[in-house]
Coordinates of C-alpha atoms and ligand atoms in Angstrom, one line a residue:
M1 CA 12.8 -79.4 -80.4
N2 CA 15.5 -77.6 -78.3
K3 CA 14.2 -74.9 -76.0
K4 CA 15.5 -71.4 -76.5
I5 CA 18.3 -70.6 -74.1
T6 CA 18.2 -67.2 -72.3
A7 CA 20.9 -65.8 -70.0
A8 CA 19.5 -65.6 -66.5
I9 CA 21.0 -63.5 -63.7
T10 CA 21.4 -66.1 -61.0
A11 CA 23.4 -64.2 -58.4
V12 CA 24.5 -60.6 -57.6
G13 CA 27.6 -59.3 -55.7
G14 CA 28.7 -55.8 -54.8
F15 CA 31.3 -53.8 -53.1
V16 CA 31.7 -50.2 -51.9
P17 CA 34.7 -48.9 -50.0
E18 CA 34.2 -48.0 -46.3
D19 CA 35.4 -44.4 -46.6
K20 CA 32.7 -41.8 -47.2
L21 CA 33.1 -38.4 -48.8
T22 CA 30.1 -36.3 -47.8
N23 CA 28.7 -33.1 -49.3
F24 CA 29.9 -31.4 -46.1
D25 CA 33.4 -32.7 -46.7
L26 CA 33.2 -31.2 -50.3
E27 CA 32.1 -27.9 -48.9
K28 CA 35.5 -27.7 -47.3
M29 CA 37.3 -28.6 -50.5
V30 CA 35.5 -26.5 -53.2
D31 CA 33.1 -23.6 -53.5
T32 CA 29.8 -25.6 -53.1
T33 CA 27.1 -26.4 -50.7
D34 CA 25.3 -29.5 -49.5
E35 CA 22.0 -27.9 -50.6
W36 CA 23.2 -27.3 -54.2
I37 CA 24.6 -30.8 -54.6
R38 CA 21.4 -32.4 -53.2
T39 CA 19.0 -30.4 -55.2
R40 CA 20.9 -30.5 -58.5
T41 CA 22.1 -34.1 -58.4
G42 CA 20.6 -36.1 -55.6
V43 CA 24.0 -37.1 -54.2
V44 CA 24.5 -36.9 -50.4
E45 CA 27.7 -38.9 -50.0
R46 CA 29.9 -41.2 -52.0
R47 CA 32.5 -43.9 -51.3
I48 CA 36.2 -43.5 -52.0
L49 CA 38.7 -46.3 -52.3
K50 CA 41.7 -45.3 -50.2
G51 CA 45.0 -46.9 -49.7
E52 CA 48.2 -47.4 -51.5
G53 CA 48.1 -50.0 -54.3
K54 CA 44.3 -50.2 -54.3
A55 CA 42.7 -50.3 -57.7
T56 CA 39.4 -51.2 -59.5
S57 CA 40.2 -54.9 -59.4
D58 CA 40.3 -54.8 -55.6
M59 CA 36.6 -53.8 -55.6
I60 CA 35.7 -56.5 -58.2
V61 CA 37.3 -59.3 -56.2
P62 CA 35.0 -59.0 -53.1
A63 CA 32.0 -58.4 -55.4
V64 CA 32.6 -61.6 -57.3
K65 CA 33.5 -63.6 -54.2
E66 CA 30.2 -62.7 -52.7
L67 CA 28.4 -63.7 -55.9
C68 CA 30.2 -67.1 -55.9
E69 CA 29.3 -67.7 -52.3
K70 CA 25.7 -66.9 -52.8
R71 CA 25.4 -69.3 -55.8
G72 CA 27.6 -71.9 -54.1
I73 CA 30.2 -72.0 -56.9
D74 CA 34.0 -72.0 -57.0
P75 CA 35.7 -69.2 -59.1
M76 CA 37.3 -72.1 -61.0
E77 CA 33.8 -72.7 -62.6
I78 CA 33.7 -69.3 -64.2
D79 CA 34.1 -69.5 -68.0
C80 CA 34.5 -65.8 -68.8
M81 CA 34.6 -62.5 -66.9
I82 CA 33.8 -59.2 -68.7
V83 CA 34.5 -55.9 -66.9
G84 CA 32.9 -52.6 -67.9
T85 CA 35.2 -49.9 -66.7
V86 CA 36.8 -46.6 -67.6
T87 CA 39.2 -46.8 -64.7
P88 CA 41.1 -50.0 -65.4
D89 CA 44.0 -50.8 -63.0
M90 CA 46.3 -50.2 -66.0
V91 CA 45.8 -49.5 -69.7
F92 CA 46.8 -53.1 -70.2
P93 CA 46.5 -55.9 -69.2
A94 CA 42.7 -56.0 -68.8
T95 CA 41.4 -55.5 -65.3
A96 CA 39.3 -58.7 -65.9
N97 CA 42.6 -60.6 -66.2
I98 CA 44.0 -59.1 -63.0
A99 CA 40.7 -59.8 -61.1
C100 CA 40.5 -63.4 -62.4
D101 CA 44.1 -63.9 -61.2
K102 CA 43.3 -62.5 -57.7
L103 CA 40.2 -64.7 -57.5
G104 CA 41.9 -67.8 -58.7
A105 CA 39.4 -68.0 -61.6
K106 CA 42.0 -70.0 -63.6
N107 CA 39.6 -71.4 -66.2
A108 CA 38.1 -68.0 -67.2
F109 CA 39.2 -65.8 -70.0
G110 CA 38.4 -62.2 -69.5
F111 CA 38.4 -58.8 -71.2
D112 CA 37.4 -55.2 -70.5
V113 CA 34.8 -53.1 -72.2
S114 CA 35.0 -49.3 -72.4
A115 CA 31.6 -47.8 -72.6
A116 CA 31.7 -45.4 -69.6
C117 CA 28.3 -45.2 -67.7
S118 CA 26.8 -47.7 -70.2
G119 CA 29.6 -50.2 -69.5
F120 CA 27.4 -52.6 -67.5
L121 CA 24.6 -52.7 -70.1
Y122 CA 27.1 -53.3 -72.9
T123 CA 28.9 -56.1 -71.0
L124 CA 25.6 -57.6 -69.9
T125 CA 24.4 -57.8 -73.5
L126 CA 27.7 -59.4 -74.6
G127 CA 27.7 -61.9 -71.8
A128 CA 24.0 -62.8 -72.5
T129 CA 24.9 -63.4 -76.2
M130 CA 27.7 -65.7 -75.1
I131 CA 25.3 -67.7 -72.9
E132 CA 22.6 -67.8 -75.6
S133 CA 25.2 -69.3 -78.0
G134 CA 25.3 -72.4 -75.9
R135 CA 29.1 -72.4 -75.7
Y136 CA 29.5 -70.8 -72.2
K137 CA 27.7 -71.8 -69.0
K138 CA 28.9 -69.3 -66.4
V139 CA 29.7 -65.7 -67.4
V140 CA 30.5 -63.1 -64.8
V141 CA 29.6 -59.5 -65.9
C142 CA 31.0 -56.7 -63.8
G143 CA 30.7 -52.9 -63.7
A144 CA 33.4 -51.3 -61.7
D145 CA 35.0 -47.9 -61.4
K146 CA 37.4 -46.1 -59.1
M147 CA 36.3 -42.7 -60.3
S148 CA 38.3 -41.0 -57.5
A149 CA 41.4 -41.9 -59.5
I150 CA 40.3 -39.6 -62.4
V151 CA 38.4 -36.9 -60.7
D152 CA 39.8 -33.4 -60.1
Y153 CA 39.0 -32.5 -56.5
T154 CA 39.4 -28.8 -57.3
D155 CA 36.7 -28.9 -60.0
R156 CA 33.3 -28.4 -58.3
T157 CA 31.4 -29.3 -61.4
T158 CA 32.6 -32.9 -61.5
C159 CA 34.0 -33.9 -58.1
I160 CA 30.5 -33.7 -56.5
I161 CA 29.1 -36.3 -58.8
F162 CA 31.4 -39.4 -58.8
G163 CA 32.2 -42.2 -56.4
D164 CA 33.9 -45.6 -56.3
G165 CA 32.3 -49.0 -56.4
A166 CA 31.8 -52.4 -58.1
G167 CA 28.9 -54.7 -58.9
A168 CA 28.8 -58.1 -60.6
V169 CA 26.2 -60.6 -61.8
L170 CA 26.5 -64.2 -62.7
L171 CA 24.8 -65.3 -66.0
E172 CA 23.8 -68.9 -66.6
P173 CA 21.6 -70.6 -69.2
N174 CA 17.9 -70.8 -68.6
E175 CA 15.3 -72.6 -70.7
E176 CA 12.2 -71.3 -69.0
G177 CA 12.2 -67.8 -70.4
Y178 CA 14.0 -66.0 -67.5
G179 CA 16.9 -63.6 -67.9
I180 CA 17.9 -61.0 -70.5
L181 CA 15.0 -60.8 -72.9
D182 CA 15.9 -57.8 -75.1
S183 CA 18.4 -55.0 -75.3
I184 CA 18.7 -51.9 -77.3
L185 CA 22.2 -50.4 -77.3
K186 CA 23.3 -47.2 -79.0
S187 CA 26.4 -45.0 -79.4
D188 CA 27.2 -41.7 -81.0
G189 CA 30.9 -40.7 -81.1
S190 CA 30.1 -37.2 -82.1
G191 CA 29.2 -36.5 -78.5
G192 CA 32.6 -37.6 -77.2
H193 CA 34.0 -34.1 -76.8
Y194 CA 31.4 -33.3 -74.1
L195 CA 32.6 -35.9 -71.7
H196 CA 36.1 -37.5 -71.9
M197 CA 39.6 -37.6 -70.5
K198 CA 42.0 -35.5 -72.6
A199 CA 45.3 -37.3 -72.1
G200 CA 46.7 -40.7 -71.3
G201 CA 45.8 -42.4 -74.5
S202 CA 47.7 -42.6 -77.8
L203 CA 46.4 -39.2 -78.9
R204 CA 48.1 -37.4 -76.0
P205 CA 50.4 -39.8 -74.1
A206 CA 51.2 -38.7 -70.5
S207 CA 53.8 -36.0 -70.3
I208 CA 54.8 -33.3 -67.9
E209 CA 52.6 -30.9 -69.9
T210 CA 49.5 -33.2 -69.7
V211 CA 50.0 -33.6 -66.0
T212 CA 50.5 -29.8 -65.4
N213 CA 47.4 -29.0 -67.5
K214 CA 45.3 -31.5 -65.5
Q215 CA 44.4 -33.5 -68.6
H216 CA 44.2 -36.9 -66.8
V217 CA 40.9 -36.2 -65.2
V218 CA 37.2 -36.3 -66.2
Y219 CA 36.4 -33.3 -68.5
Q220 CA 32.6 -32.7 -68.7
E221 CA 30.3 -30.1 -70.1
G222 CA 27.5 -30.8 -67.7
Q223 CA 24.6 -29.0 -69.4
P224 CA 24.8 -30.6 -72.9
V225 CA 25.5 -34.0 -71.3
F226 CA 22.4 -33.5 -69.1
K227 CA 20.2 -32.7 -72.1
F228 CA 21.4 -35.7 -74.2
A229 CA 21.1 -38.0 -71.2
V230 CA 17.5 -37.0 -70.4
K231 CA 16.4 -37.6 -73.9
G232 CA 18.6 -40.6 -74.6
M233 CA 17.7 -42.6 -71.6
A234 CA 14.0 -41.8 -71.7
D235 CA 13.7 -42.4 -75.5
V236 CA 15.5 -45.7 -75.5
S237 CA 13.5 -47.0 -72.4
A238 CA 10.2 -46.1 -74.1
E239 CA 11.4 -47.7 -77.3
L240 CA 12.3 -50.9 -75.5
L241 CA 8.8 -51.0 -73.9
E242 CA 7.1 -50.4 -77.2
K243 CA 9.2 -53.0 -79.0
N244 CA 8.2 -55.6 -76.4
H245 CA 4.5 -54.5 -76.3
L246 CA 4.8 -53.5 -72.7
T247 CA 3.6 -50.5 -70.6
G248 CA 4.8 -49.2 -67.3
D249 CA 2.2 -51.4 -65.6
D250 CA 4.1 -54.5 -66.7
I251 CA 7.4 -53.3 -65.2
A252 CA 8.2 -54.1 -61.6
W253 CA 11.4 -52.0 -61.4
L254 CA 13.3 -49.5 -63.4
V255 CA 17.0 -49.8 -62.7
P256 CA 18.5 -46.6 -63.9
H257 CA 22.1 -45.5 -64.2
Q258 CA 22.6 -43.1 -61.2
A259 CA 24.0 -40.0 -62.9
N260 CA 21.6 -37.4 -61.7
L261 CA 18.2 -37.7 -59.9
R262 CA 16.6 -35.4 -62.4
I263 CA 17.6 -37.6 -65.3
I264 CA 16.2 -40.6 -63.5
D265 CA 12.9 -38.8 -62.8
A266 CA 12.5 -37.9 -66.5
T267 CA 13.1 -41.5 -67.6
A268 CA 10.6 -42.8 -65.0
N269 CA 7.9 -40.3 -66.1
R270 CA 8.4 -41.1 -69.7
M271 CA 7.8 -44.8 -68.9
G272 CA 4.8 -44.0 -66.8
L273 CA 6.4 -45.4 -63.7
P274 CA 5.7 -44.2 -60.1
K275 CA 8.7 -43.4 -57.8
E276 CA 8.0 -46.6 -55.8
K277 CA 9.1 -48.7 -58.8
V278 CA 12.5 -46.9 -59.4
M279 CA 15.7 -48.0 -57.7
I280 CA 17.6 -45.0 -56.4
N281 CA 20.9 -45.1 -54.4
I282 CA 22.6 -42.1 -55.9
N283 CA 22.2 -40.5 -52.5
K284 CA 24.5 -43.1 -50.9
Y285 CA 27.1 -43.8 -53.7
G286 CA 27.0 -40.9 -56.2
N287 CA 27.7 -41.8 -59.8
T288 CA 29.9 -44.9 -59.8
T289 CA 29.9 -45.0 -63.6
A290 CA 29.7 -48.7 -64.8
A291 CA 28.9 -49.9 -61.3
T292 CA 25.6 -48.1 -60.7
I293 CA 23.2 -50.6 -62.1
P294 CA 24.7 -53.8 -60.5
L295 CA 25.0 -51.9 -57.2
C296 CA 21.2 -51.1 -57.4
L297 CA 20.5 -54.8 -57.9
W298 CA 22.8 -55.6 -55.0
D299 CA 20.9 -53.2 -52.7
W300 CA 17.5 -54.3 -53.9
E301 CA 18.1 -58.1 -54.4
K302 CA 16.1 -59.2 -51.4
R303 CA 13.0 -57.3 -52.7
L304 CA 13.1 -58.9 -56.2
K305 CA 10.7 -61.7 -57.0
K306 CA 11.0 -64.4 -59.6
G307 CA 9.1 -63.3 -62.8
D308 CA 9.5 -59.5 -62.1
N309 CA 10.1 -57.5 -65.3
L310 CA 13.0 -55.1 -64.9
V311 CA 14.2 -52.4 -67.2
F312 CA 17.9 -51.4 -66.9
A313 CA 18.6 -48.0 -68.5
A314 CA 21.9 -46.0 -68.9
F315 CA 23.5 -43.1 -70.6
G316 CA 27.1 -42.1 -70.6
G317 CA 30.3 -40.9 -72.2
G318 CA 30.8 -41.7 -75.8
F319 CA 28.0 -41.0 -76.1
T320 CA 26.8 -44.5 -75.2
W321 CA 23.3 -45.4 -74.1
G322 CA 20.8 -48.2 -74.0
A323 CA 18.1 -50.2 -72.2
T324 CA 17.7 -53.9 -71.3
L325 CA 14.7 -55.9 -70.4
V326 CA 15.2 -58.6 -67.8
K327 CA 12.8 -61.2 -66.4
W328 CA 14.2 -61.8 -62.9
A329 CA 15.0 -65.5 -62.3
Y330 CA 14.8 -66.0 -58.5
N331 CA 13.2 -64.8 -55.3
G332 CA 15.6 -62.5 -53.4
Ligands
COA401 C1 26.9 -31.4 -63.7 C2 25.5 -30.9 -63.3 C3 25.1 -31.5 -62.0 C4 25.4 -29.4 -63.2 O1 24.1 -29.0 -62.9 P1 23.4 -27.9 -63.8 O2 22.0 -27.7 -63.2 O3 23.5 -28.3 -65.2 O4 24.3 -26.7 -63.5 P2 25.0 -25.7 -64.5 O5 26.1 -26.4 -65.1 O6 23.9 -25.1 -65.4 O7 25.5 -24.6 -63.5 C5 24.6 -23.7 -62.8 C6 25.5 -22.8 -61.9 O8 25.9 -23.6 -60.8 C7 27.3 -23.5 -60.7 N1 27.9 -24.7 -60.2 C8 28.4 -25.8 -60.9 N2 28.8 -26.7 -60.0 C9 28.5 -26.2 -58.7 C10 28.7 -26.8 -57.5 N3 29.2 -28.0 -57.2 N4 28.3 -26.0 -56.4 C11 27.7 -24.8 -56.6 N5 27.5 -24.2 -57.8 C12 27.9 -25.0 -58.9 C13 27.8 -23.2 -62.1 O9 29.1 -22.6 -62.1 C14 26.7 -22.3 -62.6 O10 26.9 -21.0 -62.1 P3 26.6 -19.7 -63.0 O11 25.2 -19.8 -63.3 O12 27.1 -18.6 -62.1 O13 27.5 -19.9 -64.2 C15 24.5 -31.4 -64.4 O14 24.7 -30.7 -65.6 C16 24.5 -32.8 -64.8 O15 24.1 -33.7 -64.0 N6 24.9 -33.2 -66.0 C17 25.0 -34.5 -66.5 C18 25.9 -35.3 -65.7 C19 26.0 -36.7 -66.1 O16 25.0 -37.3 -66.3 N7 27.3 -37.1 -66.3 C20 27.6 -38.4 -66.5 C21 27.1 -39.0 -67.7 S1 26.6 -40.5 -67.2

């Protein structure tokens, strides 16, 4: 009898730009303080991609190169690349196509997924399903966002949160039960008006008016988003554990989307997990939207052990949210 194929994560790559934007820098730009930002969000500094002609694909390329080097594969071996992003290089073509071209991944087809901060979980689940089908052997899943391109640096309620970065994982078939074991994904479009970009789509194409009215930047009503995020991320993570007959004791690491330290704490508490089991790098990078979860894996890779149970959890614009259970496939 054929063994069940699961999609194992077999390598991780990441990239953050060199330039830092600290809370003290922001104190000079808007009416805020380092103390307010630290206590309300947990962010201390974030990375900003600077330079003419630099876009989201320019962060994906080094992340995927690193992953290929670690696994000892050539980009030509990649079958498919999926990119979760809300800051594509252009509306079209897909950033995945642009990145594949820059990488020389000539045998890969690629496409983008728009699911905001849940972008990595959505793409990971899609990629895993492709591997499980038996038709694809090497799928690269990326979460990447250049949030500085769509943040209004005169709006103190949003500019303090976001940063730029990219993370990527390689998915390959596994027959020993390692990899993506389960995933619960949700969305509710009725929450869209709390967190969105007003113009630049077919509803309100770019015009002098949309630019003058600053409608090409993140619009967020922080408090309702915060409330939905706390409940959404904690509920879905608890649901995932229950569905798989697991408790917090069975989980080695929670890998949460890095939106706000208080949202992360609420999710960990609900799962019965101590702080030591929670990956947190929001202090260094801020909220990099689709990149937060793979950047955590990138930072923690050396500490991960084969057989560790990991729960990835996210919440974001859409609303979109979800949680994924992963059995880690290699010693870091
Ligand atoms: C944005 C967020 C950090 C704001 O924190 P908050 O505790 O909800 O703060 P509030 O919006 O209630 O604002 C409290 C006060 O601080 C002020 N404030 C807002 N931003 C500030 C800043 N950067 N510095 C100083 N004061 C600030 C507000 O104007 C308000 O003042 P007021 O009481 O005089 O009206 C928080 O709502 C949040 O994290 N929301 C979810 C974000 C998120 O997850 N987004 C992405 C989805 S993935």
